[in-house]
Amino acid sequence: MSGSVYGTMFRVSTWGESHGKGVGVVVDGCPAGLPLCEEDIQKYLDRRKPGQSKFATPRKEEDEVEILSGVFEGRTTGTPISMMVYNKSQRSSDYSEIASYYRPGHADYTFDEKYGFRDYRGGGRSSARETIARVAAGAIARKILETLGVDILAYSRKIGGIEIADERFERDEILNNPLCMPDAQAAAQVEALLEEKMREHDSVGGLIECRINGMPAGVGEPVFEKLNANLGKAVMSIGAVKGFEIGDGFAVADTFGSINNDEFYYDEDGNVKKNSNHGGGIYGGISDGSEIIFRAAIKPTPSIAKLQKTINKSGENIEVSIKGRHDPIIVPRAVVVVESMVAIALVDMLFVSMTSRMDDVVRFFKK
Amino acid sequence: MSGSVYGTMFRVSTWGESHGKGVGVVVDGCPAGLPLCEEDIQKYLDRRKPGQSKFATPRKEEDEVEILSGVFEGRTTGTPISMMVYNKSQRSSDYSEIASYYRPGHADYTFDEKYGFRDYRGGGRSSARETIARVAAGAIARKILETLGVDILAYSRKIGGIEIADERFERDEILNNPLCMPDAQAAAQVEALLEEKMREHDSVGGLIECRINGMPAGVGEPVFEKLNANLGKAVMSIGAVKGFEIGDGFAVADTFGSINNDEFYYDEDGNVKKNSNHGGGIYGGISDGSEIIFRAAIKPTPSIAKLQKTINKSGENIEVSIKGRHDPIIVPRAVVVVESMVAIALVDMLFVSMTSRMDDVVRFFKK
Amino acid sequence: MSGSVYGTMFRVSTWGESHGKGVGVVVDGCPAGLPLCEEDIQKYLDRRKPGQSKFATPRKEEDEVEILSGVFEGRTTGTPISMMVYNKSQRSSDYSEIASYYRPGHADYTFDEKYGFRDYRGGGRSSARETIARVAAGAIARKILETLGVDILAYSRKIGGIEIADERFERDEILNNPLCMPDAQAAAQVEALLEEKMREHDSVGGLIECRINGMPAGVGEPVFEKLNANLGKAVMSIGAVKGFEIGDGFAVADTFGSINNDEFYYDEDGNVKKNSNHGGGIYGGISDGSEIIFRAAIKPTPSIAKLQKTINKSGENIEVSIKGRHDPIIVPRAVVVVESMVAIALVDMLFVSMTSRMDDVVRFFKK
Amino acid sequence: MSGSVYGTMFRVSTWGESHGKGVGVVVDGCPAGLPLCEEDIQKYLDRRKPGQSKFATPRKEEDEVEILSGVFEGRTTGTPISMMVYNKSQRSSDYSEIASYYRPGHADYTFDEKYGFRDYRGGGRSSARETIARVAAGAIARKILETLGVDILAYSRKIGGIEIADERFERDEILNNPLCMPDAQAAAQVEALLEEKMREHDSVGGLIECRINGMPAGVGEPVFEKLNANLGKAVMSIGAVKGFEIGDGFAVADTFGSINNDEFYYDEDGNVKKNSNHGGGIYGGISDGSEIIFRAAIKPTPSIAKLQKTINKSGENIEVSIKGRHDPIIVPRAVVVVESMVAIALVDMLFVSMTSRMDDVVRFFKK
């Protein structure tokens, strides 16, 4: 099936290659009446756009989105919203060489094994340019979530081993430094590290953390469609993600029930609260109404200029140095992609949860 | 929708509560002609059965599976296979008390928020007895995988902070100790720790590791249906899993591209090999034919006899001690559940991958 | 995949063969809080039960349904509802002979071609006993629809060429005669015809008509998921259905736009009305709030005692007379099956339509 | 969800409005390695293009398709194929008036009821221009089917009550007259009728018949995913279709089992044959390898210049004469749309059927 369609009620269908005519997405299932214009999409695309800092590929792409359908007189009509970004800065000649060999850490080999051949220009469909479509669809999902009072905030928690300090956390700082770190001091340290690694023709990995606030309790379906399982799939479907953890995540392996359980209490106003949030806001796969928090591990950019061993299609062991325009770090540009996938997954789960209770269904139709 | 259906081509639909009449599953999409009998299912159910060691709930359940449809004269017919296990050892009185309050670390509160009320007996649908259905379906998936030469091996990698040593790894040891650890020495240490924690009325968490061998290259779909994303969702849909990582997982956050990239080479026979497997056998969401390796973090059993704070439904802050029959550790019994979900996810992805290439499709129909 | 799962939000997964242990269904996606007991299901099963008239197979089956999960203290819990009916009156010896040849008009040959072999006892999975699962799931769907004020009424419109007269239509008569005809006079004529055809060892076909009232306007999704397309698929998935038409149906082929268009007008109270209902209550795949009306053509029972030519598996042309217990007419017992499939399809479409408008979604979550 | 996505393994996602920027489609799940270029698509689009005869709207649209992704060096890559046709001849002023009222026989009223408002220009999403996307996706499906030896042939069987004579059937005649009738004599009669109806500002309905040859036996899934049920849904999802029948269809209501059953026999070469094809090539929802034949009833064009009664949005009963460029008959241009939907449905069902037998699956992976 190829796997480029996501969602049950909020369906996202993406397409496009790095060096084809463009990349795009069709969003089917956006409710009618949502105010929407290109600027609502563009502001998120601008955050993942290349060429914005010395740590991002100097490939110049305006990545200007065009809405082709589904919006009339400034509002969504309830029918599919098609969006497209033309590729403008393709320099295919940069990639002509890689047609003949398999880049380490890339999907070149597996695409050839799966499909028999591949569009090798810039990685073709496996290029990070594919995430433009996720961000465009995510922008619509976020607009829905904003209307419902749900807030998503992701940022770089750790890059190349340097982690933010929670006591220095400043939300406004995230979009203020090229690393999307909410801690200016950590960001400065990372900048120094990255400059060193760029000189060494190397790249670094990192950790993205994401916090979701304002989610109603009761969202997520038991058993296979747990909210955490869907968030995990959505985030792990992003190219370089190698791990996902929710709440205390992997730390639970070393702890005890008496510590890990979150205790409930009623506050003075009779609201349900918890003394801790080790669970990350989800129990039994269902949101409890508190903050949802998770982390994703992002691998270092596989494209490095440093000399590496690999094989070519002629049966030879060779050494290569990957040329072209590549980021020394994926993490900062992936932050908005993580937020976008979260938004898409949340809207889908919210919509799916609307039939949980018979009395809600009756009230809906007896409106 | 409630979320108890999994899969696109190999569809699994589970049902049942801890203290209802039983638990069961319908598997739709098993090819015709697979030899299948109850014993093929029972051997896996026996591995998750309670009452087998001092670390597992003494609740006595035979958990005997019955195949109700889809098998004729010893072979699958291609039509839905319905399987059922009756609940026999329900002691609902144990649970009558918990109807009135929300157990910390459980889904009691979120089920009430979602559905308005809940079957509180033994956790109802959120009970770990639900995993019987996963194991039964997984047993069929594994039989398919065995026929195709795919091997799945999971085991406890770490419990309560005590980790296996890779140099002491012995596959046979896994089913030899009650902790499913492939390292007898680590298992002995864990036994001592668990006895201590049981005396303290506490519980511990741990880590399950899983290795998949024999997977053909080319399985997994790009973008949203990556093999790792689907494995992640399948595994994170299991109740107590709080994290999932593939290959080097979270360690990639602290490493560099020059180290993390797996280098290809041709061996003496011209076979494609890699110098390392940091990626865990999957690139761009597609299997490369080598070993797939991942880990899942499992939280400590939330049901503990130790006194905990919580709330009741009458608006009071209370203290509770969870009675009933509970395991002090979830990890060992979850090992076969992880294997089962992996098997289900792999069969589904294998089937879905059959249309990747036009020449394969043509050969299939021109047989 | 085998195709025994139906629905997006209201998911029905059926299983079972004519002469296996039983037939059953899992309903996933029923909202929590719906009062439900076995009697709610049984009353519909009793309408399709064999042995109730001289025109129905004398096979005696009590077809007593058991609810195995998803209901607690008399109400649905929102989790999967598993239901089962045991097969009690299997006389497999009746069918031992048909293992060797292909019955004309049956699925024996196509099952063998598809799966390589088949459970030949009573038709196995292709038996009409499979519809028990549809009726059981449909009973739940109907209870939901009743709560929402939606009424479904099907009946035999024509049998063996004898059609009801609209001016003699009496709703109460439908369950009063063994033919489910709302016209006692036509029913009497049909009875005489059937007695004749039974003497000739033959069978007859007919037409079922169905009227849906109380559907809200706005249900059905444009393009591929039109309400009429989904009703059509649901009804045509029933074994013997060879045609489906909505509103004026096939008569539109011979008419003109000026006649076929339904003209709107405001009545004295300002309500939107139509001068006619040629369209059958659906425009552009979306309900308009008026009566939905469709018809389905049902073929004659293929199992007849009359001598027929066919082939056996040994490569011979043979002649056969189908023994066993068979209805001379499928139509009357199919009426409740049609109603059931309609109910399932309508609930699914109603649920799916809940996200059509942003203001409704906002109101839902800001409740 | 909005319903613009079709298919399980061969997924088609369409978008676009009559007077928006264009219409398009994303095809996800086309196997890699299929030779494909714009001309393969264009030849089918040209068959549905307006302005080709006096019986088709004079709106001049080139309807030139552009492939935006998924094809590299002349072959499909296995990744999503995005195709688009720009709208060029929008004359929105023609439609400004219809914003205020509901056209009889159209989806104006139901769209407003569902979504709260609508893109009224040319019918917006409910316009027949939406079928461009179906034809483009269908062209890819047909290329796959051709490779597999499956042939689809649709034509106008009846228009305005004038039916073709089977003895005058000539395949080449179908594309030779503007009515897509395989009988030149009937076509001439219809031309005369249409000229008369155009003078009367009226429109006529008709019947499309479709024959599928070369289908392997064993395609189609039992119970809900029967081949006929999926063909029915695919065809009834086309705008003006009011009925669908397979094989003898509605005629079975008036016949007897002894006539309706198709008898099998072995021919001289030992091949399985049937004495008749009342069933239309499908038994139990599964293809038997013989010709599949069905018919669809198409209503008269609802847009007519003749004066009609209707309502406006200001609460008034009014009379209208629909202006603009409209076909007096939908049937001929719908022929290629029917073929396209059939192609899409068949490819999806063929792909889904590949896991019917375990031995086929084993042979596939042990290639």
PDB file of C-alpha atoms in Angstrom, chain C residues 250 253-254, chain D residues 155-164 181 190 205-209 329 331:
ATOM      1  CA  PHE C 250     -33.635   1.378 -12.490  1.00  0.00           C
ATOM      2  CA  ALA C 253     -33.119   4.896 -17.092  1.00  0.00           C
ATOM      3  CA  ASP C 254     -36.407   5.519 -18.868  1.00  0.00           C
TER       4      ASP C 254
ATOM      5  CA  TYR D 155     -20.954   1.031 -22.792  1.00  0.00           C
ATOM      6  CA  SER D 156     -24.381   2.640 -22.878  1.00  0.00           C
ATOM      7  CA  ARG D 157     -26.940  -0.148 -22.912  1.00  0.00           C
ATOM      8  CA  LYS D 158     -30.035   2.046 -22.893  1.00  0.00           C
ATOM      9  CA  ILE D 159     -30.712   5.789 -23.152  1.00  0.00           C
ATOM     10  CA  GLY D 160     -34.113   7.419 -22.775  1.00  0.00           C
ATOM     11  CA  GLY D 161     -35.769   4.031 -23.097  1.00  0.00           C
ATOM     12  CA  ILE D 162     -33.957   3.052 -26.311  1.00  0.00           C
ATOM     13  CA  GLU D 163     -31.913  -0.121 -25.794  1.00  0.00           C
ATOM     14  CA  ILE D 164     -29.169  -1.725 -27.839  1.00  0.00           C
ATOM     15  CA  MET D 181     -23.421   2.687 -27.729  1.00  0.00           C
ATOM     16  CA  VAL D 190     -31.068   8.094 -29.346  1.00  0.00           C
ATOM     17  CA  GLY D 205     -31.486   8.845 -18.145  1.00  0.00           C
ATOM     18  CA  GLY D 206     -30.062   5.508 -19.142  1.00  0.00           C
ATOM     19  CA  LEU D 207     -28.282   2.281 -18.393  1.00  0.00           C
ATOM     20  CA  ILE D 208     -24.572   1.443 -18.505  1.00  0.00           C
ATOM     21  CA  GLU D 209     -23.506  -2.173 -18.866  1.00  0.00           C
ATOM     22  CA  ILE D 329     -27.531  13.116 -20.855  1.00  0.00           C
ATOM     23  CA  VAL D 331     -24.664   8.312 -19.547  1.00  0.00           C
TER      24      VAL D 331
END
